[in-house]
PDB file of C-alpha atoms and ligand atoms in Angstrom:
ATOM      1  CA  UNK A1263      51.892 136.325  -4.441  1.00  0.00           C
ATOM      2  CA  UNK A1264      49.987 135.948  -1.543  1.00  0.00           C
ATOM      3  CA  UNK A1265      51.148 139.437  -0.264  1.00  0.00           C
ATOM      4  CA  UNK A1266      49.783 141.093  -3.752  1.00  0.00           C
ATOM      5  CA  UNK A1267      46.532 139.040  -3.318  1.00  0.00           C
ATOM      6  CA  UNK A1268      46.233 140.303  -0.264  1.00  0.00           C
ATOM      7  CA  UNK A1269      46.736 143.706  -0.823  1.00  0.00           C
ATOM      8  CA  UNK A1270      44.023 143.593  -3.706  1.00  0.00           C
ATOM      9  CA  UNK A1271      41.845 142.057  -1.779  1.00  0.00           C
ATOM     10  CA  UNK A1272      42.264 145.148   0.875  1.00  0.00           C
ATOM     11  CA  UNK A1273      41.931 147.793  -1.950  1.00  0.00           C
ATOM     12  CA  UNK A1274      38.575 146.094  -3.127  1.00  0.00           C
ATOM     13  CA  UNK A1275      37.210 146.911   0.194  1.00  0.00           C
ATOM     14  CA  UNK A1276      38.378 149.921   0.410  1.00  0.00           C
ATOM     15  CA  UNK A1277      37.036 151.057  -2.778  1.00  0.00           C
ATOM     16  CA  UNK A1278      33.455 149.117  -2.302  1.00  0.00           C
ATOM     17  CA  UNK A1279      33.280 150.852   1.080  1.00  0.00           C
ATOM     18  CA  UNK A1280      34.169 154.435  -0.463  1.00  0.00           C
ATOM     19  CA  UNK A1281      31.145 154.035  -2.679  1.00  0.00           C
ATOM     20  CA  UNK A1282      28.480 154.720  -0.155  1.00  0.00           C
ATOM     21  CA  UNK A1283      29.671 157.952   1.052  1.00  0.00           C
ATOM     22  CA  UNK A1284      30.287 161.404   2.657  1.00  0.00           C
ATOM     23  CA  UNK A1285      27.295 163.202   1.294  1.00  0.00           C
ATOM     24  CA  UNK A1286      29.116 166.610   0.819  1.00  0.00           C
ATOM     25  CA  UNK A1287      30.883 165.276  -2.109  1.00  0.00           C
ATOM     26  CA  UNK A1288      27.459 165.170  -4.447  1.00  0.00           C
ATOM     27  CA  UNK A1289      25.478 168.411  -5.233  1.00  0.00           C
ATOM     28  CA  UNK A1290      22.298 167.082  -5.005  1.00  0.00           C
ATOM     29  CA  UNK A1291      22.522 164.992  -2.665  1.00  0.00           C
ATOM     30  CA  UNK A1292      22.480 167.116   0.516  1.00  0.00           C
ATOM     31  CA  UNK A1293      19.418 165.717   2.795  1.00  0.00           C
ATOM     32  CA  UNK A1294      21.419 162.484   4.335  1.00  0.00           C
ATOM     33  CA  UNK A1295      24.939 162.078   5.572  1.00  0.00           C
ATOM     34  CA  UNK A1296      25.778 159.557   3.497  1.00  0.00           C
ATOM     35  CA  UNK A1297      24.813 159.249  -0.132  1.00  0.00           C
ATOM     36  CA  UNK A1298      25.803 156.596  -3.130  1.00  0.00           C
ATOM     37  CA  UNK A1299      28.631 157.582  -4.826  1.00  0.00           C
ATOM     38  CA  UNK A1300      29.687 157.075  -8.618  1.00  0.00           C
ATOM     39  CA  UNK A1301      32.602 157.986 -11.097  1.00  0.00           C
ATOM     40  CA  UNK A1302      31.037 159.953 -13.994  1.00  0.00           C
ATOM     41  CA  UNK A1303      31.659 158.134 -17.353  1.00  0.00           C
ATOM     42  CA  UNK A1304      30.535 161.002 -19.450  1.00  0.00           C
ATOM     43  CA  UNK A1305      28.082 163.219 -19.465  1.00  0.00           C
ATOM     44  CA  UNK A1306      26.044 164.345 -22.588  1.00  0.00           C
ATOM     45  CA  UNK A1307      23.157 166.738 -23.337  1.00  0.00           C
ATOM     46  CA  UNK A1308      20.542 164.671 -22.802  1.00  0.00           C
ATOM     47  CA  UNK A1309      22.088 161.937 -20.365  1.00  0.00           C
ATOM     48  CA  UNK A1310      24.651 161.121 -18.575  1.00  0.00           C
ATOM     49  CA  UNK A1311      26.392 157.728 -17.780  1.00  0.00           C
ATOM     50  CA  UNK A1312      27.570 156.365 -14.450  1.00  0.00           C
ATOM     51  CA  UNK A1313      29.562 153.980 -13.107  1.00  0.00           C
ATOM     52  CA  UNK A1314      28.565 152.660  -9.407  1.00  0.00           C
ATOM     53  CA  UNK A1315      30.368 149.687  -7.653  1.00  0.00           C
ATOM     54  CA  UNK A1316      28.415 147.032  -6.457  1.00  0.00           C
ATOM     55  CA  UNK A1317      26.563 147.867  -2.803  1.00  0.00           C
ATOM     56  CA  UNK A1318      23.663 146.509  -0.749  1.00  0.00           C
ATOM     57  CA  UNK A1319      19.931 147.988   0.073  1.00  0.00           C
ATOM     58  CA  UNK A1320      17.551 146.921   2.195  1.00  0.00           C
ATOM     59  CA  UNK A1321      14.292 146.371  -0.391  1.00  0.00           C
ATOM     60  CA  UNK A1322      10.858 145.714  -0.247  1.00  0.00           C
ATOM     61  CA  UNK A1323       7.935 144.699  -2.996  1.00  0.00           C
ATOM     62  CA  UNK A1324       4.293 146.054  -3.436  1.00  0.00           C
ATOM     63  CA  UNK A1325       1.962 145.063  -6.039  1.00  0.00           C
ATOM     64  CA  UNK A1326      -0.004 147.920  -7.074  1.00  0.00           C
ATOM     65  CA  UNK A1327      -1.478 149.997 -10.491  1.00  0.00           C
ATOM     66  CA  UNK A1328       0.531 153.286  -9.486  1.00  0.00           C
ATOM     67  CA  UNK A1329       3.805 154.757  -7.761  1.00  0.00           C
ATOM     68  CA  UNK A1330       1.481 156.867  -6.158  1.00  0.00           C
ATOM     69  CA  UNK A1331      -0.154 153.983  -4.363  1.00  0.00           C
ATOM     70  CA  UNK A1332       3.152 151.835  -3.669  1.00  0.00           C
ATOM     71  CA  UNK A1333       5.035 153.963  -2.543  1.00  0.00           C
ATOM     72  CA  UNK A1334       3.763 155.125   0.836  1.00  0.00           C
ATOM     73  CA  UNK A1335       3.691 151.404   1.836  1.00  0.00           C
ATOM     74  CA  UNK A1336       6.765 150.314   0.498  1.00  0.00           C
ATOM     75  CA  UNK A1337       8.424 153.166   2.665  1.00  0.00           C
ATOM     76  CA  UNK A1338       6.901 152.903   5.876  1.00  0.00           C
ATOM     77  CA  UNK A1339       8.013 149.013   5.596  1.00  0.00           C
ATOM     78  CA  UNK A1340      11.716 149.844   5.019  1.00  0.00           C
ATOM     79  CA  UNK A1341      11.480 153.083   7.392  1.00  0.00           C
ATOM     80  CA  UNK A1342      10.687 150.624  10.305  1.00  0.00           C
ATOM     81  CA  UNK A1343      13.550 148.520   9.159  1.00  0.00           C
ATOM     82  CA  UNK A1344      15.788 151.530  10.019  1.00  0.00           C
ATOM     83  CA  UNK A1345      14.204 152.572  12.844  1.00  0.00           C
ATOM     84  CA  UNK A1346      14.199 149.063  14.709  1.00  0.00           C
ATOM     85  CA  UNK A1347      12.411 146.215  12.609  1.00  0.00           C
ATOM     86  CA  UNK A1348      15.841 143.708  12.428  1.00  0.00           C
ATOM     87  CA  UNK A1349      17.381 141.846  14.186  1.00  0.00           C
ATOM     88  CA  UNK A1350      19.775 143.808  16.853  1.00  0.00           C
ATOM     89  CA  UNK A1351      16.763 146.247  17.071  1.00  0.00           C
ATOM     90  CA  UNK A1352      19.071 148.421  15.662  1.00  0.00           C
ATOM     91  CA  UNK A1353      19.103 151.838  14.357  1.00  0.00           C
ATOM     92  CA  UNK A1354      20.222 152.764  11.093  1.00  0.00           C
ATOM     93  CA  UNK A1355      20.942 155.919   9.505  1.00  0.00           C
ATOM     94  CA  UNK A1356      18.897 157.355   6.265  1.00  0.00           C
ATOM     95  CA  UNK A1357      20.715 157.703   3.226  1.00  0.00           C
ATOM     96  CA  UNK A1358      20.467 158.995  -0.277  1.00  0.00           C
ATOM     97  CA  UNK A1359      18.771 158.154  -2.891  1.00  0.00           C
ATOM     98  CA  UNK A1360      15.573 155.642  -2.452  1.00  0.00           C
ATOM     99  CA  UNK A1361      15.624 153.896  -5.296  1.00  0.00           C
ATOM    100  CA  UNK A1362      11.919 152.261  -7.041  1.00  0.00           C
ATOM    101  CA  UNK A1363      12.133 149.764  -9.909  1.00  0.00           C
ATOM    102  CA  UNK A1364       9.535 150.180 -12.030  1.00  0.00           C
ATOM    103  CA  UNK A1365       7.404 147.370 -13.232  1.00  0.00           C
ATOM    104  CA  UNK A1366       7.052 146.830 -17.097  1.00  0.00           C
ATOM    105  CA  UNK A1367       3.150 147.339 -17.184  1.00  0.00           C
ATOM    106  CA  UNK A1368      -0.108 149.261 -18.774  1.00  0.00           C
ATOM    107  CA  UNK A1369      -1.428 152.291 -17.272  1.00  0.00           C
ATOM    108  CA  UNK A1370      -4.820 150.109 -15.894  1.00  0.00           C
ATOM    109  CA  UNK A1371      -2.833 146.558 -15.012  1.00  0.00           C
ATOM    110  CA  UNK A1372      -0.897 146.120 -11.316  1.00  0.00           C
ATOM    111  CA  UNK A1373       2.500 145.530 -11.144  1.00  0.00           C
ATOM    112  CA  UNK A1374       5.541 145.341  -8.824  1.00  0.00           C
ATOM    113  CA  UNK A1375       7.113 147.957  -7.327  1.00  0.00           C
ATOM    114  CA  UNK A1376      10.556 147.301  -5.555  1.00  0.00           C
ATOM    115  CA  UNK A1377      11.655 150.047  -3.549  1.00  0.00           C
ATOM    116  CA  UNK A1378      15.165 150.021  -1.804  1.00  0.00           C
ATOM    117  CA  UNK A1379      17.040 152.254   0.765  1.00  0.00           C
ATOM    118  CA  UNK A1380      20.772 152.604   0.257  1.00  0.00           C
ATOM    119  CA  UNK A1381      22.121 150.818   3.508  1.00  0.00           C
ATOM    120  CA  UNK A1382      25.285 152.906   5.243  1.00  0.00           C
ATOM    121  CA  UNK A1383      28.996 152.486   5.010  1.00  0.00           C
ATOM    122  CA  UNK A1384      28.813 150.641   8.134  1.00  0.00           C
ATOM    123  CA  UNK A1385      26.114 148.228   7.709  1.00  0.00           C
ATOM    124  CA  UNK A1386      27.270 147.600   3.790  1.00  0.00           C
ATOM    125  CA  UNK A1387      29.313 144.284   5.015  1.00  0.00           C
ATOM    126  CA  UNK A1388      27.074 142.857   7.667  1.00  0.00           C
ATOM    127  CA  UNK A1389      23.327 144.537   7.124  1.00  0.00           C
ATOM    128  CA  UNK A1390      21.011 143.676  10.234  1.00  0.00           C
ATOM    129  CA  UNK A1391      18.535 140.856   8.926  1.00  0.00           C
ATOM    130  CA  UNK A1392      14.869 142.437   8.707  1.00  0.00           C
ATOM    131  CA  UNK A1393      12.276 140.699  10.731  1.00  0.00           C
ATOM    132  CA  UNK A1394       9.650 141.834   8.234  1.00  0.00           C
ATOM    133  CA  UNK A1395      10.116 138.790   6.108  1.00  0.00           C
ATOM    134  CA  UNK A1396       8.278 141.079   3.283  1.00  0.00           C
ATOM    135  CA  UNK A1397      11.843 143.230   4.174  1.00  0.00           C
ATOM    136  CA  UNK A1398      14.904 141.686   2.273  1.00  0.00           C
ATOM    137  CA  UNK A1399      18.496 142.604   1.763  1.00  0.00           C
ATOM    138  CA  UNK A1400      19.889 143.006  -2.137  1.00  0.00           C
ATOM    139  CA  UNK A1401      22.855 143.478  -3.652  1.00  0.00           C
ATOM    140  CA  UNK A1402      23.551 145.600  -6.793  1.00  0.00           C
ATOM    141  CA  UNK A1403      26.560 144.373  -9.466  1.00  0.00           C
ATOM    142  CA  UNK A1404      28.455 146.960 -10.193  1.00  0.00           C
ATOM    143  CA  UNK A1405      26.959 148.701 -13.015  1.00  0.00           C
ATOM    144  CA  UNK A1406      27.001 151.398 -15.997  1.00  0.00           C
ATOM    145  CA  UNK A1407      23.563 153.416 -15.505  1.00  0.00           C
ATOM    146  CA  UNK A1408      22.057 155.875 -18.244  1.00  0.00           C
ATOM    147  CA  UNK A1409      20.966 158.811 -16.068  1.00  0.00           C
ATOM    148  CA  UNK A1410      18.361 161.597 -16.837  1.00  0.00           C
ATOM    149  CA  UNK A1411      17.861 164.216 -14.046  1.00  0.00           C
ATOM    150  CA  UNK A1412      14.698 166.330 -13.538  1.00  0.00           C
ATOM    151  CA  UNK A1413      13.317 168.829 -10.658  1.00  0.00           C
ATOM    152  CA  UNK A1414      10.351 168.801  -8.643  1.00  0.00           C
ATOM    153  CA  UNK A1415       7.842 166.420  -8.085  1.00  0.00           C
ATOM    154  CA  UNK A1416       8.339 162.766  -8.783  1.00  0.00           C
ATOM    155  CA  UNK A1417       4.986 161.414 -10.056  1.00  0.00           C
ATOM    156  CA  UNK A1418       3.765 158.507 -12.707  1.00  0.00           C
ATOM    157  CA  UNK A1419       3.634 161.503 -15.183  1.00  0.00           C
ATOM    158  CA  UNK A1420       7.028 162.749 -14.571  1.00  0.00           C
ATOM    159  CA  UNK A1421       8.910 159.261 -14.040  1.00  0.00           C
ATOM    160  CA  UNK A1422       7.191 158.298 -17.207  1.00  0.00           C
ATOM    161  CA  UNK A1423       7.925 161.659 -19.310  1.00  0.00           C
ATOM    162  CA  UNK A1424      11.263 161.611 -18.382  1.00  0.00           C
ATOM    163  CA  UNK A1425      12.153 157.350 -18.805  1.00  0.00           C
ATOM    164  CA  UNK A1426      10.207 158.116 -22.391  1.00  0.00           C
ATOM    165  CA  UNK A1427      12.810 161.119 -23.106  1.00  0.00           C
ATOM    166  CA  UNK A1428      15.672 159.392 -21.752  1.00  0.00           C
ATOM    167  CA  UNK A1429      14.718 155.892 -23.727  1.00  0.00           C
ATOM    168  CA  UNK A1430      14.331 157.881 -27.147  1.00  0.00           C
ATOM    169  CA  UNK A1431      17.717 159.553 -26.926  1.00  0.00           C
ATOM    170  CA  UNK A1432      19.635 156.110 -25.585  1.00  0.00           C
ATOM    171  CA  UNK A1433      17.673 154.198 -28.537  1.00  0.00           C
ATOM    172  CA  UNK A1434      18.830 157.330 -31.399  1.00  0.00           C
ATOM    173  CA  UNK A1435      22.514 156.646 -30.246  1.00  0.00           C
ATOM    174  CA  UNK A1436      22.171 152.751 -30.140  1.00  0.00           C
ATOM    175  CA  UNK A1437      22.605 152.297 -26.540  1.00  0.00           C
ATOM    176  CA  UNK A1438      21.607 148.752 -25.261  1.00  0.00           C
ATOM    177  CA  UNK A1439      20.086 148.915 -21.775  1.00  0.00           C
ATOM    178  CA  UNK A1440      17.898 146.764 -19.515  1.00  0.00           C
ATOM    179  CA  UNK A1441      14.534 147.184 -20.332  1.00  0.00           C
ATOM    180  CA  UNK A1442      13.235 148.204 -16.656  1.00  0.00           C
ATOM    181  CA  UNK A1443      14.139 151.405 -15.424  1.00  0.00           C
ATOM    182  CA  UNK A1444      14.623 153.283 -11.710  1.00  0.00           C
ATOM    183  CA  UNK A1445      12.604 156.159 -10.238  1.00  0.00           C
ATOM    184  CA  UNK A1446      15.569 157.768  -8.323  1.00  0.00           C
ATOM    185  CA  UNK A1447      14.613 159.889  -5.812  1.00  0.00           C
ATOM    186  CA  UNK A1448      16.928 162.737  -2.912  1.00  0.00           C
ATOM    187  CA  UNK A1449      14.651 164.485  -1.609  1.00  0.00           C
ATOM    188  CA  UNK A1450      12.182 163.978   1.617  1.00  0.00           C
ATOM    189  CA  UNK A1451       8.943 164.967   0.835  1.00  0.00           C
ATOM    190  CA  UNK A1452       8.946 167.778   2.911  1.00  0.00           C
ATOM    191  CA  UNK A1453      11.163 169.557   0.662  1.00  0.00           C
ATOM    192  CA  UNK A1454       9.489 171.882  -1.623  1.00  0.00           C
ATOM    193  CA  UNK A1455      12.222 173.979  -3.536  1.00  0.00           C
ATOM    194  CA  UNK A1456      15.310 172.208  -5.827  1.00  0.00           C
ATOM    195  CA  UNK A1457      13.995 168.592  -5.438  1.00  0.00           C
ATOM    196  CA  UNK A1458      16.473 166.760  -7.717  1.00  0.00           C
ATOM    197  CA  UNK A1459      15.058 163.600  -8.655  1.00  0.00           C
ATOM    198  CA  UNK A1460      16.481 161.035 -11.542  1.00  0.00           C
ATOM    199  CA  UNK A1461      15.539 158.318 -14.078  1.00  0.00           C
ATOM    200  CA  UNK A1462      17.918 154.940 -14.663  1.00  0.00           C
ATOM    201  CA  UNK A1463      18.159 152.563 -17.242  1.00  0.00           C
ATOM    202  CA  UNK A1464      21.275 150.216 -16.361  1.00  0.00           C
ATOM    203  CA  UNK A1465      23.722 149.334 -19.641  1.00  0.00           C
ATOM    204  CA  UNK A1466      24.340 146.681 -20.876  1.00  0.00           C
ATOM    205  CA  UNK A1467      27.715 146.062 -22.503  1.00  0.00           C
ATOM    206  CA  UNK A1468      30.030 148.683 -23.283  1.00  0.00           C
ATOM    207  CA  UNK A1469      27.782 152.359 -22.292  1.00  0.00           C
ATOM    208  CA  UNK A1470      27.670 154.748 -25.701  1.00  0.00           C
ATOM    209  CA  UNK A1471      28.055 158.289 -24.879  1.00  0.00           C
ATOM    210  CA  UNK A1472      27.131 160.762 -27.946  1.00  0.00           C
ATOM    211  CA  UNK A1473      26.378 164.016 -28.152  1.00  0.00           C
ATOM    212  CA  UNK A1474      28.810 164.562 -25.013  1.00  0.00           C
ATOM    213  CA  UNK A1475      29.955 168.143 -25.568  1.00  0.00           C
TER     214      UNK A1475
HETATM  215  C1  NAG B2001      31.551 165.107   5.518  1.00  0.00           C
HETATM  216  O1  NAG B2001      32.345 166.143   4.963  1.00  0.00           O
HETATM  217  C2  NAG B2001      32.195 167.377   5.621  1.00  0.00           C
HETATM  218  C3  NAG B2001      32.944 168.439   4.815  1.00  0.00           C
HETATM  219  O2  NAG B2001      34.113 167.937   4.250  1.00  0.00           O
HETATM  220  C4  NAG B2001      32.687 167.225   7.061  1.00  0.00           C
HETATM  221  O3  NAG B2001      32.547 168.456   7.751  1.00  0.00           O
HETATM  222  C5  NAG B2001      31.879 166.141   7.777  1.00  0.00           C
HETATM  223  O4  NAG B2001      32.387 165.909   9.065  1.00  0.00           O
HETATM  224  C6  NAG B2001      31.908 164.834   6.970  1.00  0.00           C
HETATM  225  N1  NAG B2001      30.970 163.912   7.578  1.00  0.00           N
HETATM  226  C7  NAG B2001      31.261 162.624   7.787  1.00  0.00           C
HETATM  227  C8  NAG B2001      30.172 161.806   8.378  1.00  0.00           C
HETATM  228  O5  NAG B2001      32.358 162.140   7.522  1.00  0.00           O
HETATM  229  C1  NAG B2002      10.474 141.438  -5.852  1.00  0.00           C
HETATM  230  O1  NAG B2002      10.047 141.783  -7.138  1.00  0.00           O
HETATM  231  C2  NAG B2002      11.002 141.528  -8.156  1.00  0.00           C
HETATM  232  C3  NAG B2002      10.475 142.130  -9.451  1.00  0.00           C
HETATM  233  O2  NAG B2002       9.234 141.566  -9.789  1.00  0.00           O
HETATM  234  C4  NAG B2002      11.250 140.034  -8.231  1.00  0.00           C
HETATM  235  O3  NAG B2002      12.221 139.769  -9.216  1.00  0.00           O
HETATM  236  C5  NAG B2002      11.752 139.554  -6.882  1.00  0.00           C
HETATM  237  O4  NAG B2002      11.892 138.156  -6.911  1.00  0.00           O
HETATM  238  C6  NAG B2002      10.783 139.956  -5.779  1.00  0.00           C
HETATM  239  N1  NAG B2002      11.414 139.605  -4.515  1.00  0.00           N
HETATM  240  C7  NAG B2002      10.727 139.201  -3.452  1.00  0.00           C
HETATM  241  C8  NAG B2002      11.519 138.852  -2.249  1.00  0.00           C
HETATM  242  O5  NAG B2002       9.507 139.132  -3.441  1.00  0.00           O
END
């Protein structure tokens, strides 16, 4: 019994570290060694659902009316994070994708923005502690997500577009989901030709998956 507990417990890591991943193994995902991984559910013609394992991120908040605004801030925070800002002084490698939660707010209020880095196989277990105390470490369950995928630029106007599309086909098939969505983003802003960029909305309960050809 103990052996078998054992040897569970050593499959659950092994599986938990697989999840953040040799980046060759995602199309889109081709910028960063290592990218998040996922087993595809299903995939329909106007989303598809995912299932990622639980893994941690190095996040940060900033209160603000746009993405546009946020973001820039929010980045450099976390980039110095990588680049030195914790504890060891150590370096850490860039992965794939940056993730922003999106606050539940009108177009002329502020809200928070939480953006989060995917941290690296190798710091998932033990992640440096930031010394930016506005720089914190967070852990994701493991989770269904509805995903809708779009090119180019990620703006307010496309994030929003594409959450509204994505929300109106997930609410015409019945799907429950958090109410907060993700602005998902792979690309480095120096990249100007097949961005790939996505929009979340986690499940809750059992994920529907209509119209799946
Ligand atoms: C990722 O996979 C590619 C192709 O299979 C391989 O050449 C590369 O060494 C791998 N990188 C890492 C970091 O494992
Ligand atoms: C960051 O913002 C989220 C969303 O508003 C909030 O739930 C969380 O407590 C905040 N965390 C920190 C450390 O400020």
């Amino acid at each position: 019994m103990i052996y078998l507990t054992g040897l569970v417990g050593f499959l659950l890591v092994l599986t938990a570290e697989a999840r953040v991943g040799n980046s060759s193994q995602l199309r889109f995902c081709s910028e960063t060694e290592e990218c998040l991984l996922f087993d595809l559910v299903c995939e329909g013609s106007e989303y598809e659902v995912r299932q990622y394992d639980s893994v941690k991120w190095v996040s940060t908040n900033e209160t603000s009316y746009a993405m546009e605004f946020a973001a820039p801030k929010a980045f450099m925070r976390l980039f110095k994070y990588i680049t030195g800002e914790n504890e060891n002084g150590k370096k850490i490698e860039m992965t794939a994708p940056v993730v922003v939660k999106m606050p539940e707010k009108k177009f002329w209020e502020r809200g928070v923005y939480t953006m989060s880095f995917l941290l690296p196989a190798e710091h998932q277990k033990n992640p440096p502690k930031p010394t930016n105390n506005r720089v914190y470490i967070h852990e994701t369950p493991a989770m269904n997500v509805y995903v809708r995928s779009y090119g180019g630029w990620m703006t307010t106007m496309s994030d929003s577009q594409n959450a509204n599309e994505l929300s109106t086909a997930l609410d015409k098939d019945n799907a429950k989901y958090q109410e907060t969505h993700s602005a998902v983003g792979y690309n480095s802003p120096m990249t100007l030709f097949n961005r790939h960029n996505e929009v979340w909305f986690v499940a809750e309960g059992e994920p529907v998956c209509l119209g799946s050809n």
